[in-house]
Amino acid sequence: MRVLHVVGARPNFMKAAPVHRALGTRGHDQLLVHTGQHYDARMSEIFFQELGIPDPDESLNVGSGSHAQQTATIMSRLEPVLLARQPDIVLVYGDVNSTVAAALVCSKIGIRIGHVEAGLRSFDRSMPEEINRLITDQLADVLFTPSIDGNENLCREGIPNERIFLVGNIMIDTLVRFLPKVDEVYARLRTDLSIGSFGLITLHRPSNVDSESTFLPMLEELDSLSESLPMLFPVHPRTRQNWSERLKECRPTLRMIDPLGYLEFLALQKHAAIVITDSGGIQEETTFLGTPCLTLRENTERPITVSMGTNVLIGHDWGLLRKHFYEALNHKKKAICVPPLWDGQTGERIAEILTRQASHDEPIVPPPASAIHSPQ
Ligand code: UD1
């Protein structure tokens, strides 16, 4: 089987790595296309190096632009690659513009699509990622879900059950693989950054960082909280572009640093007293690590991190932020409750399903969603 993986933005790389490895051990022919949606070395190259992902076979170098420009450029540059390379299946990851662009191209030229991390829904169509998720899932031929809510959402949207496979959380595969290395990395970071107890912040969602009336009160609040707990804030390029001057006016206890590589960021997530974020993946990683996570969003497409994990949705309620911030500081870490199938074996399960489908050994009929216990 010839499998072509499409990746493009930072959160794709840690999802593609374990699937690529698992398919590689089964001897499949694999190709990697990097769309270039993320192109700074600290947003892209460092992840290839750290995660041991091979160099892309094709780089589309699309760069930045409006959503329409970025999506359209990926589509027009990807189409000839797919026509020339003729993969049996294209695997797309997550919910970024590269994901939906690749799914659209494949569906029009009749190439099978596998969507890894299917079925997640925030039910908020003002998020570009929600649109990407909805469209990609409608177009995909094989849908790999991280948790049972994903199966339920897809069934509700009329996706045939035989296309849906509950395989677990692919990001956790990479986390499990690299966790043994992070204490060593942390020891170096402690010295380099002179940190003791600290909080960790990431903010990049357009809904948080694009408007002055939302971002500035948020920044003031975080700046003020940093007097109680020093904070590290690796700043996403989007946030840096919008607010470079304003960020310099914060207290020294709110420290802006460049985006970090995978290992360094994982080390900080593991050892942080609190993580404050608007990222999707970080809600999942903190749940696995047992680190309190306060999410500055009104909703989440990852509700299992709230029902089972350490995540609390704060929205833009600064009273609620303070309440949970001080509670987390005083009560330390919650007991870890890891959702089912977040076990480091998701890539293997995906590779196994694809291999069996390719060999036509036997039809693979997943159990109905109702037969799989919902986590309480
Ligand atoms: C994208 C994804 C989001 C994901 C996030 C992780 C979509 C719709 N959004 O958001 O789901 O959580 O990546 O980072 O696909 N830029 C650089 N250097 C880079 C990349 C971007 O300077 O390497 C700048 C560009 O000027 C760009 C801005 O950051 O305009 C935003 O990048 P973009 O890829 O459009 O979206 P993200 O906000 O990163």
Short mmCIF file of C-alpha atoms and ligand atoms in Angstrom, two decimals:
data_model
loop_
_atom_site.label_atom_id
_atom_site.label_comp_id
_atom_site.label_asym_id
_atom_site.label_seq_id
_atom_site.Cartn_x
_atom_site.Cartn_y
_atom_site.Cartn_z
CA MET A 1 0.00 0.00 0.00
CA ARG A 2 1.25 3.49 -0.82
CA VAL A 3 0.31 5.93 1.92
CA LEU A 4 0.77 9.67 1.51
CA HIS A 5 0.71 11.77 4.69
CA VAL A 6 -0.14 15.47 4.46
CA VAL A 7 1.19 17.68 7.26
CA GLY A 8 1.56 21.43 7.44
CA ALA A 9 1.11 23.04 10.82
CA ARG A 10 2.76 22.47 14.19
CA PRO A 11 0.08 20.24 15.73
CA ASN A 12 0.21 17.86 12.74
CA PHE A 13 3.77 16.73 13.25
CA MET A 14 3.35 14.90 16.57
CA LYS A 15 0.24 13.17 15.20
CA ALA A 16 1.81 11.97 11.95
CA ALA A 17 5.03 10.66 13.54
CA PRO A 18 3.58 7.56 15.29
CA VAL A 19 1.37 6.59 12.35
CA HIS A 20 4.35 6.88 10.00
CA ARG A 21 6.43 4.68 12.30
CA ALA A 22 3.74 2.03 12.70
CA LEU A 23 3.08 1.83 8.94
CA GLY A 24 6.84 1.72 8.32
CA THR A 25 7.28 -1.37 10.46
CA ARG A 26 4.61 -3.07 8.33
CA GLY A 27 6.60 -2.36 5.16
CA HIS A 28 4.24 0.06 3.43
CA ASP A 29 5.49 2.56 0.87
CA GLN A 30 5.15 6.02 2.44
CA LEU A 31 5.37 9.60 1.21
CA LEU A 32 5.29 12.78 3.22
CA VAL A 33 4.01 16.10 1.90
CA HIS A 34 4.65 19.26 3.96
CA THR A 35 2.35 22.06 2.87
CA GLY A 36 4.50 24.74 4.52
CA GLN A 37 1.54 26.27 6.38
CA HIS A 38 4.00 26.62 9.26
CA TYR A 39 7.48 27.46 8.06
CA ASP A 40 9.49 29.06 10.91
CA ALA A 41 12.17 26.65 12.11
CA ARG A 42 10.71 26.72 15.64
CA MET A 43 7.21 25.93 14.33
CA SER A 44 8.24 23.15 11.98
CA GLU A 45 11.83 21.97 11.42
CA ILE A 46 12.59 21.37 15.10
CA PHE A 47 9.68 18.92 15.30
CA PHE A 48 10.97 16.89 12.36
CA GLN A 49 14.36 16.65 14.04
CA GLU A 50 13.11 15.81 17.53
CA LEU A 51 10.40 13.37 16.48
CA GLY A 52 12.58 11.63 13.90
CA ILE A 53 10.19 12.32 11.02
CA PRO A 54 11.90 11.84 7.63
CA ASP A 55 12.38 14.87 5.41
CA PRO A 56 9.28 15.60 3.31
CA ASP A 57 9.20 14.06 -0.16
CA GLU A 58 7.40 17.17 -1.34
CA SER A 59 7.30 20.69 0.14
CA LEU A 60 4.53 22.93 -1.09
CA ASN A 61 5.87 26.10 0.58
CA VAL A 62 2.46 27.76 0.79
CA GLY A 63 3.28 30.08 3.71
CA SER A 64 0.80 32.51 5.25
CA GLY A 65 -2.29 34.14 3.83
CA SER A 66 -6.00 34.45 4.43
CA HIS A 67 -7.81 31.17 5.02
CA ALA A 68 -9.09 31.16 1.44
CA GLN A 69 -5.65 31.91 0.01
CA GLN A 70 -3.88 29.36 2.17
CA THR A 71 -6.44 26.62 1.52
CA ALA A 72 -6.60 27.32 -2.21
CA THR A 73 -2.82 27.42 -2.59
CA ILE A 74 -2.44 24.10 -0.81
CA MET A 75 -5.12 22.61 -3.06
CA SER A 76 -3.63 23.80 -6.32
CA ARG A 77 -0.09 22.73 -5.35
CA LEU A 78 -1.15 19.37 -3.90
CA GLU A 79 -3.27 18.18 -6.81
CA PRO A 80 -0.38 17.59 -9.28
CA VAL A 81 1.61 15.85 -6.55
CA LEU A 82 -1.23 13.41 -5.91
CA LEU A 83 -1.79 12.81 -9.61
CA ALA A 84 1.90 12.06 -10.09
CA ARG A 85 2.40 9.96 -6.94
CA GLN A 86 -0.89 7.99 -7.11
CA PRO A 87 -1.19 6.98 -3.43
CA ASP A 88 -3.71 4.35 -2.37
CA ILE A 89 -4.72 6.51 0.55
CA VAL A 90 -3.95 10.00 1.86
CA LEU A 91 -3.82 10.47 5.63
CA VAL A 92 -4.73 13.89 7.03
CA TYR A 93 -4.39 14.96 10.65
CA GLY A 94 -6.38 17.16 13.01
CA ASP A 95 -8.23 20.27 11.93
CA VAL A 96 -5.87 22.77 10.33
CA ASN A 97 -6.24 24.36 6.90
CA SER A 98 -3.81 21.82 5.43
CA THR A 99 -6.14 19.02 6.58
CA VAL A 100 -9.27 20.29 4.88
CA ALA A 101 -7.41 21.42 1.75
CA ALA A 102 -5.95 17.94 1.23
CA ALA A 103 -9.30 16.26 1.89
CA LEU A 104 -11.00 18.45 -0.74
CA VAL A 105 -8.38 17.66 -3.38
CA CYS A 106 -8.50 13.90 -2.72
CA SER A 107 -12.28 13.75 -2.81
CA LYS A 108 -12.39 15.41 -6.24
CA ILE A 109 -9.80 13.14 -7.83
CA GLY A 110 -11.02 9.96 -6.20
CA ILE A 111 -8.23 9.15 -3.75
CA ARG A 112 -9.20 7.56 -0.44
CA ILE A 113 -8.87 9.76 2.63
CA GLY A 114 -8.10 8.69 6.18
CA HIS A 115 -8.72 11.30 8.87
CA VAL A 116 -6.75 10.91 12.07
CA GLU A 117 -8.44 12.69 15.00
CA ALA A 118 -11.91 12.60 13.47
CA GLY A 119 -15.19 13.44 15.14
CA LEU A 120 -14.14 16.21 17.52
CA ARG A 121 -16.68 19.04 17.69
CA SER A 122 -16.75 22.33 19.58
CA PHE A 123 -20.17 23.13 18.01
CA ASP A 124 -18.78 26.62 17.43
CA ARG A 125 -18.73 27.45 13.74
CA SER A 126 -16.96 30.74 14.33
CA MET A 127 -13.79 28.66 14.81
CA PRO A 128 -12.03 27.98 11.50
CA GLU A 129 -10.97 24.60 12.86
CA GLU A 130 -14.61 23.54 13.39
CA ILE A 131 -15.37 24.15 9.72
CA ASN A 132 -12.25 22.17 8.80
CA ARG A 133 -13.35 19.28 11.03
CA LEU A 134 -16.90 19.14 9.66
CA ILE A 135 -15.83 19.16 6.02
CA THR A 136 -12.93 16.75 6.43
CA ASP A 137 -15.11 14.22 8.23
CA GLN A 138 -17.82 14.40 5.56
CA LEU A 139 -15.22 13.67 2.88
CA ALA A 140 -13.14 11.01 4.66
CA ASP A 141 -13.42 7.32 3.83
CA VAL A 142 -11.84 6.08 7.06
CA LEU A 143 -12.28 8.07 10.28
CA PHE A 144 -10.10 7.44 13.32
CA THR A 145 -11.55 8.89 16.53
CA PRO A 146 -9.69 9.61 19.78
CA SER A 147 -12.63 9.14 22.15
CA ILE A 148 -16.22 7.93 22.17
CA ASP A 149 -17.70 11.42 21.84
CA GLY A 150 -16.08 11.50 18.39
CA ASN A 151 -18.02 8.37 17.35
CA GLU A 152 -21.24 9.84 18.69
CA ASN A 153 -20.76 13.11 16.80
CA LEU A 154 -20.01 11.33 13.54
CA CYS A 155 -23.01 9.01 13.87
CA ARG A 156 -25.22 12.05 14.49
CA GLU A 157 -23.90 13.62 11.29
CA GLY A 158 -24.81 10.53 9.29
CA ILE A 159 -21.34 9.06 8.74
CA PRO A 160 -21.76 5.31 8.18
CA ASN A 161 -20.61 3.32 11.19
CA GLU A 162 -18.36 1.05 9.12
CA ARG A 163 -16.11 4.00 8.32
CA ILE A 164 -15.52 4.98 11.96
CA PHE A 165 -12.81 3.46 14.18
CA LEU A 166 -12.27 4.37 17.80
CA VAL A 167 -8.49 4.10 18.05
CA GLY A 168 -7.52 6.46 20.90
CA ASN A 169 -5.51 9.64 21.03
CA ILE A 170 -2.63 9.78 18.58
CA MET A 171 -0.91 12.74 20.32
CA ILE A 172 -0.55 10.61 23.42
CA ASP A 173 1.54 8.08 21.44
CA THR A 174 4.20 10.72 20.92
CA LEU A 175 3.91 11.92 24.50
CA VAL A 176 4.33 8.37 25.87
CA ARG A 177 7.33 7.79 23.63
CA PHE A 178 9.16 10.93 24.68
CA LEU A 179 8.12 11.26 28.33
CA PRO A 180 11.13 9.29 29.62
CA LYS A 181 13.43 11.90 28.07
CA VAL A 182 11.86 15.03 29.46
CA ASP A 183 13.24 15.08 33.00
CA GLU A 184 16.72 15.42 31.58
CA VAL A 185 15.51 18.22 29.32
CA TYR A 186 13.80 19.87 32.29
CA ALA A 187 16.98 19.82 34.38
CA ARG A 188 18.71 21.87 31.67
CA LEU A 189 15.73 24.21 31.24
CA ARG A 190 15.57 24.93 34.98
CA THR A 191 19.10 26.20 34.84
CA ASP A 192 18.81 28.01 31.52
CA LEU A 193 15.57 29.75 32.45
CA SER A 194 16.27 29.98 36.23
CA ILE A 195 12.80 28.66 37.08
CA GLY A 196 11.40 27.28 40.30
CA SER A 197 7.63 26.87 40.57
CA PHE A 198 5.98 28.32 37.49
CA GLY A 199 2.86 28.53 35.32
CA LEU A 200 2.87 28.04 31.56
CA ILE A 201 0.81 30.07 29.07
CA THR A 202 0.03 29.61 25.36
CA LEU A 203 -2.39 31.80 23.40
CA HIS A 204 -2.84 31.88 19.65
CA ARG A 205 -6.54 31.51 18.74
CA PRO A 206 -7.82 34.35 16.54
CA SER A 207 -10.77 34.70 18.93
CA ASN A 208 -8.32 35.53 21.74
CA VAL A 209 -5.38 37.29 20.14
CA ASP A 210 -6.78 39.21 17.17
CA SER A 211 -8.87 41.82 18.95
CA GLU A 212 -7.68 44.47 21.37
CA SER A 213 -10.85 44.34 23.47
CA THR A 214 -10.31 40.61 24.14
CA PHE A 215 -6.55 40.28 24.29
CA LEU A 216 -5.55 43.26 26.40
CA PRO A 217 -7.79 42.50 29.44
CA MET A 218 -6.61 38.88 29.23
CA LEU A 219 -2.97 39.94 29.18
CA GLU A 220 -3.49 42.32 32.12
CA GLU A 221 -5.09 39.52 34.13
CA LEU A 222 -2.26 37.09 33.38
CA ASP A 223 0.29 39.79 34.12
CA SER A 224 -1.32 40.38 37.50
CA LEU A 225 -1.55 36.63 38.33
CA SER A 226 2.15 36.29 37.56
CA GLU A 227 2.85 38.15 40.82
CA SER A 228 1.55 35.05 42.65
CA LEU A 229 3.20 32.51 40.35
CA PRO A 230 5.86 33.39 37.79
CA MET A 231 4.69 32.52 34.29
CA LEU A 232 6.48 31.40 31.14
CA PHE A 233 4.77 32.41 27.91
CA PRO A 234 6.19 30.90 24.69
CA VAL A 235 4.67 33.31 22.20
CA HIS A 236 3.11 31.99 18.98
CA PRO A 237 4.08 33.99 15.85
CA ARG A 238 0.50 35.16 15.37
CA THR A 239 0.37 36.59 18.91
CA ARG A 240 3.86 38.10 18.58
CA GLN A 241 2.93 39.81 15.30
CA ASN A 242 -0.18 41.36 16.80
CA TRP A 243 1.22 42.49 20.14
CA SER A 244 5.02 42.68 20.07
CA GLU A 245 5.18 46.15 21.67
CA ARG A 246 2.45 45.57 24.27
CA LEU A 247 4.05 42.28 25.39
CA LYS A 248 7.22 44.16 26.35
CA GLU A 249 5.29 46.20 28.93
CA CYS A 250 4.41 43.21 31.13
CA ARG A 251 5.92 42.50 34.54
CA PRO A 252 9.21 40.55 34.56
CA THR A 253 7.31 37.68 36.23
CA LEU A 254 5.40 37.17 32.95
CA ARG A 255 8.26 36.04 30.74
CA MET A 256 7.83 35.97 26.99
CA ILE A 257 9.99 33.41 25.23
CA ASP A 258 10.17 32.07 21.66
CA PRO A 259 8.07 29.04 20.69
CA LEU A 260 9.67 25.86 22.06
CA GLY A 261 10.42 22.48 20.55
CA TYR A 262 8.39 19.40 21.44
CA LEU A 263 10.64 18.05 24.18
CA GLU A 264 11.13 21.36 25.95
CA PHE A 265 7.45 22.19 25.88
CA LEU A 266 6.49 18.72 27.13
CA ALA A 267 9.02 19.06 29.96
CA LEU A 268 7.47 22.37 30.98
CA GLN A 269 3.92 21.00 30.79
CA LYS A 270 4.90 18.11 33.05
CA HIS A 271 6.49 20.33 35.68
CA ALA A 272 4.24 23.40 35.53
CA ALA A 273 2.03 24.12 38.53
CA ILE A 274 -0.70 25.33 36.13
CA VAL A 275 -1.12 25.60 32.37
CA ILE A 276 -3.27 28.38 30.92
CA THR A 277 -4.03 27.90 27.22
CA ASP A 278 -6.39 28.15 24.28
CA SER A 279 -4.78 25.23 22.42
CA GLY A 280 -6.63 21.98 21.70
CA GLY A 281 -3.76 19.54 22.03
CA ILE A 282 -2.48 21.04 25.27
CA GLN A 283 -5.83 20.31 26.93
CA GLU A 284 -5.17 16.64 26.13
CA GLU A 285 -1.52 16.54 27.09
CA THR A 286 -2.18 18.16 30.49
CA THR A 287 -4.97 15.65 31.14
CA PHE A 288 -2.53 12.81 30.54
CA LEU A 289 0.15 14.45 32.68
CA GLY A 290 -2.25 15.42 35.49
CA THR A 291 -1.31 19.09 35.27
CA PRO A 292 -4.16 21.55 36.00
CA CYS A 293 -5.26 23.22 32.75
CA LEU A 294 -7.32 26.42 32.60
CA THR A 295 -8.65 26.91 29.07
CA LEU A 296 -9.41 30.45 27.94
CA ARG A 297 -12.21 29.40 25.60
CA GLU A 298 -16.00 29.20 25.94
CA ASN A 299 -16.11 25.66 24.53
CA THR A 300 -13.93 22.69 23.73
CA GLU A 301 -13.99 20.04 21.04
CA ARG A 302 -12.29 17.81 23.61
CA PRO A 303 -14.97 17.49 26.36
CA ILE A 304 -13.37 14.34 27.75
CA THR A 305 -10.53 16.51 29.11
CA VAL A 306 -13.12 18.29 31.26
CA SER A 307 -15.21 15.26 32.25
CA MET A 308 -12.27 12.96 33.03
CA GLY A 309 -9.19 15.13 33.00
CA THR A 310 -7.71 18.23 34.56
CA ASN A 311 -9.21 20.80 32.17
CA VAL A 312 -11.52 23.64 33.24
CA LEU A 313 -13.22 25.93 30.72
CA ILE A 314 -12.74 29.51 31.84
CA GLY A 315 -13.90 31.46 28.80
CA HIS A 316 -13.20 35.13 29.50
CA ASP A 317 -14.48 35.16 33.07
CA TRP A 318 -11.57 36.60 35.04
CA GLY A 319 -13.23 35.90 38.41
CA LEU A 320 -13.45 32.23 37.42
CA LEU A 321 -9.84 32.28 36.26
CA ARG A 322 -8.67 33.61 39.63
CA LYS A 323 -10.80 31.09 41.54
CA HIS A 324 -9.42 28.09 39.65
CA PHE A 325 -5.92 29.51 39.53
CA TYR A 326 -5.65 29.78 43.32
CA GLU A 327 -7.47 26.47 43.86
CA ALA A 328 -4.98 24.73 41.59
CA LEU A 329 -2.09 26.42 43.36
CA ASN A 330 -3.33 25.31 46.77
CA HIS A 331 -4.51 21.80 45.97
CA LYS A 332 -1.63 20.82 43.77
CA LYS A 333 -2.33 18.29 41.02
CA LYS A 334 -5.59 16.38 40.59
CA ALA A 335 -5.48 12.57 40.57
CA ILE A 336 -4.70 11.45 37.05
CA CYS A 337 -7.58 9.89 35.15
CA VAL A 338 -6.51 8.97 31.65
CA PRO A 339 -9.28 8.38 29.07
CA PRO A 340 -9.59 4.90 27.54
CA LEU A 341 -7.19 4.09 24.68
CA TRP A 342 -4.90 7.04 25.42
CA ASP A 343 -2.19 4.43 25.85
CA GLY A 344 0.54 5.07 23.29
CA GLN A 345 -0.75 2.36 20.91
CA THR A 346 -3.03 4.42 18.68
CA GLY A 347 -0.59 4.53 15.75
CA GLU A 348 -0.36 0.72 15.87
CA ARG A 349 -4.14 0.39 15.81
CA ILE A 350 -4.42 2.74 12.83
CA ALA A 351 -1.69 0.90 10.94
CA GLU A 352 -3.32 -2.45 11.68
CA ILE A 353 -6.73 -1.32 10.40
CA LEU A 354 -5.27 0.17 7.22
CA THR A 355 -3.14 -2.91 6.58
CA ARG A 356 -6.09 -5.26 6.97
CA GLN A 357 -8.24 -3.07 4.73
CA ALA A 358 -5.51 -3.01 2.08
CA SER A 359 -5.06 -6.76 2.09
CA HIS A 360 -8.84 -7.29 1.94
CA ASP A 361 -8.34 -10.13 4.40
CA GLU A 362 -11.61 -9.58 6.07
CA PRO A 363 -14.13 -6.79 6.21
CA ILE A 364 -13.50 -4.69 9.26
CA VAL A 365 -16.71 -3.84 10.97
CA PRO A 366 -16.21 -1.65 14.01
CA PRO A 367 -18.49 -2.26 16.95
CA PRO A 368 -21.43 0.14 17.15
CA ALA A 369 -20.64 3.21 19.24
CA SER A 370 -23.30 2.13 21.72
CA ALA A 371 -21.34 -1.07 22.37
CA ILE A 372 -18.32 0.87 23.57
CA HIS A 373 -18.67 2.12 27.11
CA SER A 374 -18.78 5.85 27.44
CA PRO A 375 -16.37 7.09 30.07
CA GLN A 376 -18.29 8.39 33.08
C1 UD1 B 1 -2.85 27.11 13.00
C2 UD1 B 1 -4.11 26.26 12.97
C3 UD1 B 1 -4.55 25.98 14.41
C4 UD1 B 1 -3.42 25.39 15.22
C5 UD1 B 1 -2.23 26.32 15.14
C6 UD1 B 1 -1.04 25.79 15.92
C7 UD1 B 1 -5.64 26.63 11.09
C8 UD1 B 1 -6.91 27.23 10.68
N1 UD1 B 1 -5.20 26.95 12.30
O1 UD1 B 1 -3.19 28.37 13.54
O2 UD1 B 1 -5.62 25.06 14.37
O3 UD1 B 1 -3.84 25.23 16.56
O4 UD1 B 1 -1.86 26.48 13.77
O5 UD1 B 1 0.05 26.65 15.82
O6 UD1 B 1 -5.04 25.90 10.32
N2 UD1 B 1 3.30 32.40 11.20
C9 UD1 B 1 4.65 32.59 11.28
N3 UD1 B 1 5.47 31.50 11.20
C10 UD1 B 1 4.99 30.25 11.05
C11 UD1 B 1 3.59 30.06 10.97
C12 UD1 B 1 2.76 31.13 11.05
O7 UD1 B 1 5.13 33.70 11.42
O8 UD1 B 1 5.79 29.31 10.98
C13 UD1 B 1 2.39 33.54 11.30
C14 UD1 B 1 1.83 33.92 9.95
O9 UD1 B 1 2.05 35.27 9.72
C15 UD1 B 1 0.35 33.67 10.04
C16 UD1 B 1 0.08 33.53 11.51
O10 UD1 B 1 1.32 33.20 12.15
O11 UD1 B 1 -0.39 34.69 9.47
C17 UD1 B 1 -0.91 32.47 11.78
O12 UD1 B 1 -0.53 31.23 11.16
P1 UD1 B 1 -1.66 30.26 10.53
O13 UD1 B 1 -1.06 29.00 10.06
O14 UD1 B 1 -2.48 31.02 9.61
O15 UD1 B 1 -2.59 29.92 11.75
P2 UD1 B 1 -2.26 29.63 13.27
O16 UD1 B 1 -2.80 30.76 14.05
O17 UD1 B 1 -0.83 29.23 13.48
#
